[in-house]
Every structure is written in C-alpha cells, then in structure tokens.
PDB file of C-alpha atoms and ligand atoms in Angstrom:
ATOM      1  CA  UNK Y  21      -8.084 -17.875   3.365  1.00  0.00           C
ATOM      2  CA  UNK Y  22      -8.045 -16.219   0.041  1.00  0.00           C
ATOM      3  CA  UNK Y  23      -5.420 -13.473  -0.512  1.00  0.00           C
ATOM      4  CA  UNK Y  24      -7.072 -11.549  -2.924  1.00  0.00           C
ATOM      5  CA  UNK Y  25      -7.570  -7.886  -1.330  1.00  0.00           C
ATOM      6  CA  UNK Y  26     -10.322  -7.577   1.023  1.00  0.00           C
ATOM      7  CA  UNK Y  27     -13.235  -5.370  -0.270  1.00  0.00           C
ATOM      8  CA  UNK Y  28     -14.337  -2.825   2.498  1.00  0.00           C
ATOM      9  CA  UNK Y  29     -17.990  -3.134   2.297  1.00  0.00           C
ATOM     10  CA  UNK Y  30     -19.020   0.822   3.381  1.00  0.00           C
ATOM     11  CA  UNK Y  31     -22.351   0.979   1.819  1.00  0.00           C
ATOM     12  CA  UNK Y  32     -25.183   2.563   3.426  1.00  0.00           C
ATOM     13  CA  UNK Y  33     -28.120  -0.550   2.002  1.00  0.00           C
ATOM     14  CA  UNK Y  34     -28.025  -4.401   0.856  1.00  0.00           C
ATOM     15  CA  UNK Y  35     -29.242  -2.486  -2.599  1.00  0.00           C
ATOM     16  CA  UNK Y  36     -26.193  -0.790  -3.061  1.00  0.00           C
ATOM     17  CA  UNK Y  37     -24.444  -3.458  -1.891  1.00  0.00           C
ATOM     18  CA  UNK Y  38     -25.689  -5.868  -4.541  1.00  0.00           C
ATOM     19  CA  UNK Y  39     -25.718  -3.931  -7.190  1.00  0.00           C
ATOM     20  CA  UNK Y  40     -21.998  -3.072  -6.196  1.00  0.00           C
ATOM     21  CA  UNK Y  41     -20.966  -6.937  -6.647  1.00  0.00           C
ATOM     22  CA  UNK Y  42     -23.445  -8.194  -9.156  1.00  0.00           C
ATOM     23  CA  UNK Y  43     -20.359  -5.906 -11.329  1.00  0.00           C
ATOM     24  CA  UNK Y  44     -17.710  -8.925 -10.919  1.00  0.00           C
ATOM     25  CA  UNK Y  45     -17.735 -12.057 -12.273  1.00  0.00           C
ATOM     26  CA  UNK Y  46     -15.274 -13.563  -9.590  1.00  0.00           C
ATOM     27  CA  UNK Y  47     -14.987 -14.854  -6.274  1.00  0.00           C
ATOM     28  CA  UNK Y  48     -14.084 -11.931  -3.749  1.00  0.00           C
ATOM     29  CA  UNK Y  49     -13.204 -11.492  -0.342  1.00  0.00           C
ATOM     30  CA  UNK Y  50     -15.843  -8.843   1.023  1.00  0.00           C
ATOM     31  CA  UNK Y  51     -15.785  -7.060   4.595  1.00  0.00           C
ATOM     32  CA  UNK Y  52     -18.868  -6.363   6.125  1.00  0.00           C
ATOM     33  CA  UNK Y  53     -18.821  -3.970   9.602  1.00  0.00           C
ATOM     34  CA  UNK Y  54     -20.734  -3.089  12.281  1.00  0.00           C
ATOM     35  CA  UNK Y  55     -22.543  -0.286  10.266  1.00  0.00           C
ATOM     36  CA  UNK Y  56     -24.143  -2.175   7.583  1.00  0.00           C
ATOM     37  CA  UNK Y  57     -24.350  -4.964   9.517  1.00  0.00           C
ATOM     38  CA  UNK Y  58     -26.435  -3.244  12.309  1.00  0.00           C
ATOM     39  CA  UNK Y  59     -29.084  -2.517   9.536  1.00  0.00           C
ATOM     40  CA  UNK Y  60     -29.270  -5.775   7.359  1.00  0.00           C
ATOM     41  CA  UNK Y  61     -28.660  -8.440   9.834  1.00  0.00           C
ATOM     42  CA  UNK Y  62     -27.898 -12.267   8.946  1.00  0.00           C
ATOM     43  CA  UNK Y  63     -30.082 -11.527   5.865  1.00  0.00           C
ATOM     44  CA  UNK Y  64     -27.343  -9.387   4.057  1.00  0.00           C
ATOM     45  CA  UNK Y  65     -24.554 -12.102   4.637  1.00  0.00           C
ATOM     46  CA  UNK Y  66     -26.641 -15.122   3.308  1.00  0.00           C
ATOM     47  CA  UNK Y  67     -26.654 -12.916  -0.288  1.00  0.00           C
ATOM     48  CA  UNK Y  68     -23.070 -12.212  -0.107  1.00  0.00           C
ATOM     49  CA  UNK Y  69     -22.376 -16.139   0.278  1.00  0.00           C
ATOM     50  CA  UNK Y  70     -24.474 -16.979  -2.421  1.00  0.00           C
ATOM     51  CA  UNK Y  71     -22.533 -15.067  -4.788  1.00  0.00           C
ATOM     52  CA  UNK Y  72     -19.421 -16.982  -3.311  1.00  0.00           C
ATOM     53  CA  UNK Y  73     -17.882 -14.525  -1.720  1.00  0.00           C
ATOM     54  CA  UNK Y  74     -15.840 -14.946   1.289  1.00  0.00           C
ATOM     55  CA  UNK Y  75     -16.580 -12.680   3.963  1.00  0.00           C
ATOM     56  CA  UNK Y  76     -14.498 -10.824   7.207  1.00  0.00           C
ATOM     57  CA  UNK Y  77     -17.218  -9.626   9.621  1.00  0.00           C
ATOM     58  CA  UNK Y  78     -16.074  -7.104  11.421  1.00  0.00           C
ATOM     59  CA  UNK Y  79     -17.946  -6.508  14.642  1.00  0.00           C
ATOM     60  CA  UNK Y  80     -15.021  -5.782  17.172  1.00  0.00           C
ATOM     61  CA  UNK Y  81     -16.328  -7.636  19.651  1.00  0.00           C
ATOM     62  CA  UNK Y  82     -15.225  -6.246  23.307  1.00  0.00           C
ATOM     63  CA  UNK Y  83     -17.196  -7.676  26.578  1.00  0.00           C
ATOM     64  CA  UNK Y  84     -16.656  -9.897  29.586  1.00  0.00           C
ATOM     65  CA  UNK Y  85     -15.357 -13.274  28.293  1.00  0.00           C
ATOM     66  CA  UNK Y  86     -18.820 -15.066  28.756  1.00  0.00           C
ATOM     67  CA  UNK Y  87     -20.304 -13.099  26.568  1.00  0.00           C
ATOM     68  CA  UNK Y  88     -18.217 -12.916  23.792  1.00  0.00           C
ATOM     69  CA  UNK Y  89     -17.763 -16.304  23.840  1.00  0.00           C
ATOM     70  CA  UNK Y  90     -21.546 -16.771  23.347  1.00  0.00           C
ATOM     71  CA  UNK Y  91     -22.086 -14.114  20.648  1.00  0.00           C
ATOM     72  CA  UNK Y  92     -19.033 -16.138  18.963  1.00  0.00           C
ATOM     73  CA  UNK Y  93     -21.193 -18.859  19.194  1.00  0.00           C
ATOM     74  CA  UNK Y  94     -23.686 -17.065  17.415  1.00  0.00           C
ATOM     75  CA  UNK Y  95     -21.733 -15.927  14.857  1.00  0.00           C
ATOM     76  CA  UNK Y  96     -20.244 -19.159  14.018  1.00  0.00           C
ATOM     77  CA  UNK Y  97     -23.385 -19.992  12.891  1.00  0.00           C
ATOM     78  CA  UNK Y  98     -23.424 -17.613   9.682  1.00  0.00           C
ATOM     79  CA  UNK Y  99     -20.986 -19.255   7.420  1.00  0.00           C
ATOM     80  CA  UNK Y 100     -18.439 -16.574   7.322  1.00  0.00           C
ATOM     81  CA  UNK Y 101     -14.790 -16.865   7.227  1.00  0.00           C
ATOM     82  CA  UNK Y 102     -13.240 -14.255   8.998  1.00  0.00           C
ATOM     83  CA  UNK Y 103     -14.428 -12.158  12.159  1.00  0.00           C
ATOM     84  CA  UNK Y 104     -12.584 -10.228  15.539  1.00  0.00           C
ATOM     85  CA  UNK Y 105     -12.955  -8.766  18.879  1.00  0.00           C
ATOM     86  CA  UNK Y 106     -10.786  -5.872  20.583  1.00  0.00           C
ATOM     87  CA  UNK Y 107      -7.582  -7.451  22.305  1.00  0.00           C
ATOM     88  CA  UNK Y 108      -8.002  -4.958  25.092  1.00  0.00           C
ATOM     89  CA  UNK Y 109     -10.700  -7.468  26.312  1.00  0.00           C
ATOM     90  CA  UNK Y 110      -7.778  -9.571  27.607  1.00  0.00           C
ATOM     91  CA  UNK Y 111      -6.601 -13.005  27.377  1.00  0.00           C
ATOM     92  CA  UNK Y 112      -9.916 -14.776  28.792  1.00  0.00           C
ATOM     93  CA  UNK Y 113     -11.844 -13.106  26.610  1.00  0.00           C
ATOM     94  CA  UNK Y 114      -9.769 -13.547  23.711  1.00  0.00           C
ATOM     95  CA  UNK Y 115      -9.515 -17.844  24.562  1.00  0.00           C
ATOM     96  CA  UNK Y 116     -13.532 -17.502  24.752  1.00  0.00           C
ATOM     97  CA  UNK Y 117     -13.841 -16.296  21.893  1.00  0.00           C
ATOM     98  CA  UNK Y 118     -12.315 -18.536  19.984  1.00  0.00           C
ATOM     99  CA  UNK Y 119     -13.525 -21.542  21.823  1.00  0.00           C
ATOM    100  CA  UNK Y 120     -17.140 -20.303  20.754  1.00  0.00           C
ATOM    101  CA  UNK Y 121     -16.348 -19.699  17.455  1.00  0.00           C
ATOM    102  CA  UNK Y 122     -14.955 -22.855  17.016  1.00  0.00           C
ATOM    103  CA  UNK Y 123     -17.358 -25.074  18.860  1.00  0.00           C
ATOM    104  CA  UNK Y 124     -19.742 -24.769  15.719  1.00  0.00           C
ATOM    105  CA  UNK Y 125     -16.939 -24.305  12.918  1.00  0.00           C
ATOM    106  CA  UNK Y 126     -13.286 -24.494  13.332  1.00  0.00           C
ATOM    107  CA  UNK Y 127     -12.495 -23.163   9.445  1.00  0.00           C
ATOM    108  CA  UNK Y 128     -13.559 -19.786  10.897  1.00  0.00           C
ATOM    109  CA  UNK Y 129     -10.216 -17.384  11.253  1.00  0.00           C
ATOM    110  CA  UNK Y 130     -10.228 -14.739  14.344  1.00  0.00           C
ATOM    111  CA  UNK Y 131      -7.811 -11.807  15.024  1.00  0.00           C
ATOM    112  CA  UNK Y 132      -7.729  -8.720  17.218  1.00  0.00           C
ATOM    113  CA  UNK Y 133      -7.979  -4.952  16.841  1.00  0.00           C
ATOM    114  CA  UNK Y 134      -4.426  -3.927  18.641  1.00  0.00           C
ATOM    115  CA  UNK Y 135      -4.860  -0.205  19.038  1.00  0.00           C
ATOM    116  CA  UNK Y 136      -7.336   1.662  16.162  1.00  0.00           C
ATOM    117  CA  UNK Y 137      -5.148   3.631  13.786  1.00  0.00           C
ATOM    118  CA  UNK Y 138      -7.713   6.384  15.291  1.00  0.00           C
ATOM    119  CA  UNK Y 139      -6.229   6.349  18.364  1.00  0.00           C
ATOM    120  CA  UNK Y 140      -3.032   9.344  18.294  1.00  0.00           C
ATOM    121  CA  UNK Y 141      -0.061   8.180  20.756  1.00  0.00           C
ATOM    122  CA  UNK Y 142      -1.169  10.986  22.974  1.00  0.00           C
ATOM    123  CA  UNK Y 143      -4.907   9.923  23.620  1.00  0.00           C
ATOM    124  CA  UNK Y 144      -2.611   6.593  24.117  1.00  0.00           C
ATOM    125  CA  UNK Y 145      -1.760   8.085  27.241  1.00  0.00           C
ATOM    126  CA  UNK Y 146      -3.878  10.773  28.365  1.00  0.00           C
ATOM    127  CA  UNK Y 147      -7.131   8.824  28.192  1.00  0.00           C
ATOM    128  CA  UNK Y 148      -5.633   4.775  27.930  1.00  0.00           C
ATOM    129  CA  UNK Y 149      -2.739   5.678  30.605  1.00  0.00           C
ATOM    130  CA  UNK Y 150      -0.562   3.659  28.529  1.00  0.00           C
ATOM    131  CA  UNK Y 151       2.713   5.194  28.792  1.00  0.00           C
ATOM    132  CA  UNK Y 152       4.535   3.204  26.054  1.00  0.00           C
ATOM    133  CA  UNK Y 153       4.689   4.156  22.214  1.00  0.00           C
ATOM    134  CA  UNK Y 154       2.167   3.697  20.063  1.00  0.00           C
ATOM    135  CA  UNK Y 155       4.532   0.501  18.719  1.00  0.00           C
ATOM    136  CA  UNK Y 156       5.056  -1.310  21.801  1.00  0.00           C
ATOM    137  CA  UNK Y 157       1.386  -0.828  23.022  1.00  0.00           C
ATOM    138  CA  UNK Y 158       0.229  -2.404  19.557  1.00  0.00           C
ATOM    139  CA  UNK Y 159       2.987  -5.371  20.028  1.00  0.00           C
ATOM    140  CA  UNK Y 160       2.055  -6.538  23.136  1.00  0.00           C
ATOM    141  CA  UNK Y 161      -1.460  -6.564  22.021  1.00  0.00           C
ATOM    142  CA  UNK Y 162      -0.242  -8.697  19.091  1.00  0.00           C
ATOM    143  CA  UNK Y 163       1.823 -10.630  21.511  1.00  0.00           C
ATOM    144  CA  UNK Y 164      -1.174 -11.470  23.774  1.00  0.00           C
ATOM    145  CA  UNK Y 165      -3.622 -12.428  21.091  1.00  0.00           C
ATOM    146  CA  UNK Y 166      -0.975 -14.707  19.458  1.00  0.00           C
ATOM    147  CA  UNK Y 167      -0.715 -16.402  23.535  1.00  0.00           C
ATOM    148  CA  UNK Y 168      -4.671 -16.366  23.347  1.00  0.00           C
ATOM    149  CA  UNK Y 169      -4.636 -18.515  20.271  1.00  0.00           C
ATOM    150  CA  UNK Y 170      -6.014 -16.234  17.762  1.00  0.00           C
ATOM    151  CA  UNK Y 171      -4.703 -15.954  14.331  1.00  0.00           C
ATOM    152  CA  UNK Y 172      -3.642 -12.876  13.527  1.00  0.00           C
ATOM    153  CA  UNK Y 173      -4.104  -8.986  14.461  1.00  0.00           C
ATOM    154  CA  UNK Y 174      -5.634  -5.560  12.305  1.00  0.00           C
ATOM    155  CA  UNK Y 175      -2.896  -3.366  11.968  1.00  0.00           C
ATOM    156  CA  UNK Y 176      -1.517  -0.816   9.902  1.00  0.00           C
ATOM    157  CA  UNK Y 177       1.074  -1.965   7.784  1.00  0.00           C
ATOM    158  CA  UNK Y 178       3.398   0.035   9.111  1.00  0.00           C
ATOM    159  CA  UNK Y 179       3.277  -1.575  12.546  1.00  0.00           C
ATOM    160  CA  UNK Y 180       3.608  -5.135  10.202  1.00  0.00           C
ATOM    161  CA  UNK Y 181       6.950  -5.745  10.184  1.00  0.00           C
ATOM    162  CA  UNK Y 182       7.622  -5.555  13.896  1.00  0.00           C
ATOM    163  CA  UNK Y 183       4.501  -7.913  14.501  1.00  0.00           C
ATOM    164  CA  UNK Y 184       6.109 -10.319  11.940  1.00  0.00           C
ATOM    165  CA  UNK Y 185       9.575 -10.261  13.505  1.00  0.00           C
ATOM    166  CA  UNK Y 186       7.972 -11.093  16.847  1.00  0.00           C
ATOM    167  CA  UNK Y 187       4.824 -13.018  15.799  1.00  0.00           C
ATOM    168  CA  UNK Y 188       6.178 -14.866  12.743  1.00  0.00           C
ATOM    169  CA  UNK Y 189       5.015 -14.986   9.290  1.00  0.00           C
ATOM    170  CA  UNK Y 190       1.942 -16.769   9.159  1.00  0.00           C
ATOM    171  CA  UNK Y 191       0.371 -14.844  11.997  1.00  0.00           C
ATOM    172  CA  UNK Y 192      -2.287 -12.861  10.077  1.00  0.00           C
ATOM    173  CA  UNK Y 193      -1.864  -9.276   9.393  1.00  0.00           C
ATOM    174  CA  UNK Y 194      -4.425  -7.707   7.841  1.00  0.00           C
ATOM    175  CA  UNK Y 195      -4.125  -4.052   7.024  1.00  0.00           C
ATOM    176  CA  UNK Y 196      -6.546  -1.056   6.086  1.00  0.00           C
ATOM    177  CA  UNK Y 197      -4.796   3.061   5.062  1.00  0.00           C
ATOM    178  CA  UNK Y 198      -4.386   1.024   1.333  1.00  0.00           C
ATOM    179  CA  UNK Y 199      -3.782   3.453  -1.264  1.00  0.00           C
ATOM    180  CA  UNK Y 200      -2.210   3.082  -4.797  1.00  0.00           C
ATOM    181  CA  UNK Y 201       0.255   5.268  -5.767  1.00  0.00           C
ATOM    182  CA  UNK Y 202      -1.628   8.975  -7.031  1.00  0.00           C
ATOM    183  CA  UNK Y 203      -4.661   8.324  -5.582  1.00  0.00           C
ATOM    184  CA  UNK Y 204      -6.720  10.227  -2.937  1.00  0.00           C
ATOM    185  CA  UNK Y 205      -5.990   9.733   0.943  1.00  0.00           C
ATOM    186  CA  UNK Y 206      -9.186  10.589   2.204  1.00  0.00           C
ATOM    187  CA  UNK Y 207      -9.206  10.396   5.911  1.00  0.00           C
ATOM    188  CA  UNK Y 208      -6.505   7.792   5.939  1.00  0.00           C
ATOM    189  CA  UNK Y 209      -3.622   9.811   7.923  1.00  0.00           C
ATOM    190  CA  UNK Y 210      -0.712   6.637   7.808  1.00  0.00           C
ATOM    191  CA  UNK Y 211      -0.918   5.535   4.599  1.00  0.00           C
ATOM    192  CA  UNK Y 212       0.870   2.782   1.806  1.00  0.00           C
ATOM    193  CA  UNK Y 213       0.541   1.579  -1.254  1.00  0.00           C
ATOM    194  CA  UNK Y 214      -0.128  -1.957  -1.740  1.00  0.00           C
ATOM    195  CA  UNK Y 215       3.198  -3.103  -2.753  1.00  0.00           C
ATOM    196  CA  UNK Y 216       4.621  -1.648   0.673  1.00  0.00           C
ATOM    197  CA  UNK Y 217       2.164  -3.143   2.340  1.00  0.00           C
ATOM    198  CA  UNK Y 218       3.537  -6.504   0.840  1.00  0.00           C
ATOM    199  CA  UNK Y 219       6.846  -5.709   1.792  1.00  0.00           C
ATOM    200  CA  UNK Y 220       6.209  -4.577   5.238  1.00  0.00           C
ATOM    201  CA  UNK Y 221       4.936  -8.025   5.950  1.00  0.00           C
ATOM    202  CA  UNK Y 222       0.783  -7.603   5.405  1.00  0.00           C
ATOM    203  CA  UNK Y 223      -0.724 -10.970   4.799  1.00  0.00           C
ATOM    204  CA  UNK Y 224      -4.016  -9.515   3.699  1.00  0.00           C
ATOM    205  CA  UNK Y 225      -5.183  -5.682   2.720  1.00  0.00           C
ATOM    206  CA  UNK Y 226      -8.401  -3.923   3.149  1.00  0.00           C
ATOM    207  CA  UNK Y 227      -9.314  -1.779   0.693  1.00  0.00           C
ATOM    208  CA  UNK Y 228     -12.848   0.500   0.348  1.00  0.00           C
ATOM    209  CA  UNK Y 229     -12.855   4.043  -1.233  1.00  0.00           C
ATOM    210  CA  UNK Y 230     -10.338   3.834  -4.022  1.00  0.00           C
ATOM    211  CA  UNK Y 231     -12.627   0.560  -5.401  1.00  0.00           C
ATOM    212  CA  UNK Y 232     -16.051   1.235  -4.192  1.00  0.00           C
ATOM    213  CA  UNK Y 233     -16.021   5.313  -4.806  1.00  0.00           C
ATOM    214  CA  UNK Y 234     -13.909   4.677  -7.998  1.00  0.00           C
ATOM    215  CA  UNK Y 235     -15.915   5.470 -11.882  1.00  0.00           C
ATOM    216  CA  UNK Y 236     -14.949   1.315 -12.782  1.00  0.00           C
ATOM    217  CA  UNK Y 237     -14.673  -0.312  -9.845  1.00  0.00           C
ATOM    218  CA  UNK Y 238     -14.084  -4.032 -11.568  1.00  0.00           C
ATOM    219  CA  UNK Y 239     -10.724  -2.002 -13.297  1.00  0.00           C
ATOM    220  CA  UNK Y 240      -9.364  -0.641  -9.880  1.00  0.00           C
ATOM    221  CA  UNK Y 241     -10.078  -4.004  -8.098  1.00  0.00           C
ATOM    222  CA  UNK Y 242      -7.688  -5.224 -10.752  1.00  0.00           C
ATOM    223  CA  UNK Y 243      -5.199  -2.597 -10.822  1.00  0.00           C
ATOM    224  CA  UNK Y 244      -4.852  -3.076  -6.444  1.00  0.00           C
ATOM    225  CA  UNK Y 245      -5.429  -6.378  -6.806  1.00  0.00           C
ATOM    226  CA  UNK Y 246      -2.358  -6.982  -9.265  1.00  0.00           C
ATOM    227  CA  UNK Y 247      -0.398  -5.001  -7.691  1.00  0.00           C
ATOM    228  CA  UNK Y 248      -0.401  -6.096  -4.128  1.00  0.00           C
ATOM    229  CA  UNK Y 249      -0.249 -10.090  -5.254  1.00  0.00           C
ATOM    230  CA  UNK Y 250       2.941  -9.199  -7.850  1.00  0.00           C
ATOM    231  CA  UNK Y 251       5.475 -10.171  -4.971  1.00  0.00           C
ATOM    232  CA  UNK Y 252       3.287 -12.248  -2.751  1.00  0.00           C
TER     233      UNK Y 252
HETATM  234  O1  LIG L 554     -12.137   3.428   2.275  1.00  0.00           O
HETATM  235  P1  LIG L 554     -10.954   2.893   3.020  1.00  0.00           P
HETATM  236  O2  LIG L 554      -9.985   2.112   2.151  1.00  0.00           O
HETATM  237  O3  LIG L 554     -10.273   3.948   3.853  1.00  0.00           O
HETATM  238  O4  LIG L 554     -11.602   1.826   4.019  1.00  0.00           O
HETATM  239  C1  LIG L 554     -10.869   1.155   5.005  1.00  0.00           C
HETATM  240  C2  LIG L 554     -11.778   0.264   5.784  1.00  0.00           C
HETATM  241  O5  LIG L 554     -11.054  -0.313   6.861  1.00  0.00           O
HETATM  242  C3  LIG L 554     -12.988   0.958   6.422  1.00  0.00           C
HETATM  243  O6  LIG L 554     -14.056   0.026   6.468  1.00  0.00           O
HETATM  244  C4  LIG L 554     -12.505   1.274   7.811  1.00  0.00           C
HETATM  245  O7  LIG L 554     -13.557   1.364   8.746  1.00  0.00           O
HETATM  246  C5  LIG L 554     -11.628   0.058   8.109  1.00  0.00           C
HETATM  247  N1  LIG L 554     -10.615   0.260   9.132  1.00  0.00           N
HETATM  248  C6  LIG L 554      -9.646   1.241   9.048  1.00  0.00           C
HETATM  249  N2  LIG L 554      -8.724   1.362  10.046  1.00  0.00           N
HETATM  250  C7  LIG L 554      -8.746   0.524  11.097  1.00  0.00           C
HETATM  251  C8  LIG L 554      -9.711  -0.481  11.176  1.00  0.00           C
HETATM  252  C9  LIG L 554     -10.642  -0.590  10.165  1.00  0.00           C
HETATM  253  O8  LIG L 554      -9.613   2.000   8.071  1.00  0.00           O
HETATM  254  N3  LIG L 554      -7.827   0.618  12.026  1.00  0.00           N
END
C-alpha cells in the first residue's frame, strides 16, 4: 500500500470532489466515507480510480458475521484498496469479513475501528460498561482483530505505540487528529503532528481539513506529505 498520506475525502458532491483532485498531477491515496459515499455510490469510486488514485473506503462495517461477510463480497468487487468494519462486531465477524473480501480479491487490505476517538473514557463505561481505560479497551480490540486476521487497526497515534509493541510493526496503523505544527485543530481534541505520528509508530496518516480547507491545497499536501515521510 502506498505511504503517501491518506487524503480525507469530506466533500459534500463528486463535483467538488473532482475538481478537488483534477489540482494534482500525482498518484494519491484518497479516503472516501460513508457520507459521500451514501450519495455517489460505485459511480464516484470508478472516477477516483481512473485518475489512479488508490482508495480506503471507509464504511465501518458492523453486523452479524453473515452479513458482513456478504457486503465484503460486494465491496470487493469495486477495485479499491483499503476498507474496515468495527472490531466490536467480534471475531466471527471480523474472519467473515475478510474471507469475503478476499474471495473476489486478496490485494484488498482490511483493519478495524478499535474504539472512535469520539468515544470519552467515561461514555467507555457508562454506556459500553467497559470498565478498563480507554488504552486497554483499544488494545484488546487491536489484539482481537490481529487473531481475526485483519491487517491493521484506526487509531489515534497516540494509542500507536502500545499497538506496535503488542501487535508488531507491520500491523497497520492508520491514524486521523493529523495536524502540522501552527495549524488549526478544528474539532480534533487528541492531536499530533505528522512527524509524531511517525515516531509513535503510525504506518499511514489521514489527513482532511488542513489540505482540503487549505487556500493551495497541492502546497500543503506537500508540506504534510514531506514531513511525515522525512523519517519513514
Ligand atoms: O479534517 P480532518 O483531518 O480532521 O479529517 C479526519 C478524517 O478522519 C475525517 O474524515 C474523520 O471522519 C476521520 N476520522 C477521525 N477520527 C476517527 C476516525 C475517522 O477523524 N477516529
């Protein structure tokens, strides 16, 4: 999979979209979710690939293993490279999934959402009744995927290093709450740049706002992009 930071795709149209990537002249890795996705359909993908773009579809799949494991099937079927479900689906549903995926293309990479970096330690337990930290709730998700056969987890890159001193280093952890140094937070509450992110063990980085809200996105691509592969 390419390492090149992983473009959050949070437009509201395919228009936008387009017009946002007919600006580089280079292969990217894009992420489409459930938002755009839910509007455009297949249809919106098929552009993105004929650009060359590599694409992480993220759907956060979360059902009864039967299921999953058909809408993986599905899926499979629209040439993309990277896509996930919610590892609080379990093990069964986690091995379905990828046996789905994979029955129609086995280049296709598939990791988990551990716990959303929405989710506060308190609703954690109050409304989960998981009555561990934050850190050892997202381990053992990371833990269980890894068992399940997937390749990696979302995380923040804070939780990282932990995953990669349990899960190794080629597990796959791919990290959103980017931001380079100076520039604005947004909603992001846990937030690093993308050299820590490097250093805390990330293997990939999502990044949306500071490139797609930014006045030259192709510069700030560059700028994120540069720094987050300087150490890699
Ligand atoms: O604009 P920004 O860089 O904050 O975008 C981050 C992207 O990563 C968004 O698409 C957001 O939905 C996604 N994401 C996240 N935190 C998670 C999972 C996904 O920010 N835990």
């Amino acid at each position: 999979m390419r390492k090149e930071p992983i473009i959050a795709l949070d437009f509201a149209s395919q228009d936008e979209v387009m017009s946002f990537l007919h600006q580089f002249n280079e292969p990217l890795f894009v992420k489409v979710g459930m938002e755009l996705f839910y509007q455009t359909g297949p249809e919106l993908l098929k552009s993105i690939k004929a650009l060359g773009h590599d694409i992480f579809l993220d759907l956060k799949l979360h059902d009864i293993p039967n299921t999953v494991g058909k809408a993986m099937e599905g899926l499979a079927k629209l040439d993309v490279d990277l896509v996930n479900v919610h590892a609080a689906g379990g093990q069964d549903m986690m091995k379905r999934a990828i046996e789905g995926l994979h029955k129609h293309n086995p280049q296709i990479k598939i990791i988990a959402v551990t716990q959303l970096t929405s989710t506060t330690e308190e609703q954690l337990h109050d409304e989960q009744n998981i009555q561990t930290s934050m850190e050892e709730a997202v381990l053992n998700y990371a833990v269980l995927a890894q068992k399940a056969g997937l390749h990696g987890v979302v995380c923040s890159p804070l939780e990282a290093k932990i995953i990669q001193e349990q899960c190794g280093k080629s597990f796959l952890k791919v990290t959103p709450g980017i931001r380079p140094k100076n520039s604005a937070t947004h909603d992001q509450k846990r937030i690093t740049t993308p050299e820590d992110a490097q250093k805390l063990g990330s293997t990939h980085i999502v990044v949306g706002r500071p490139i797609t809200q930014s006045d030259n996105p192709v510069e700030s691509y560059h700028q994120i992009k540069e720094s987050w592969l300087k150490n890699g």
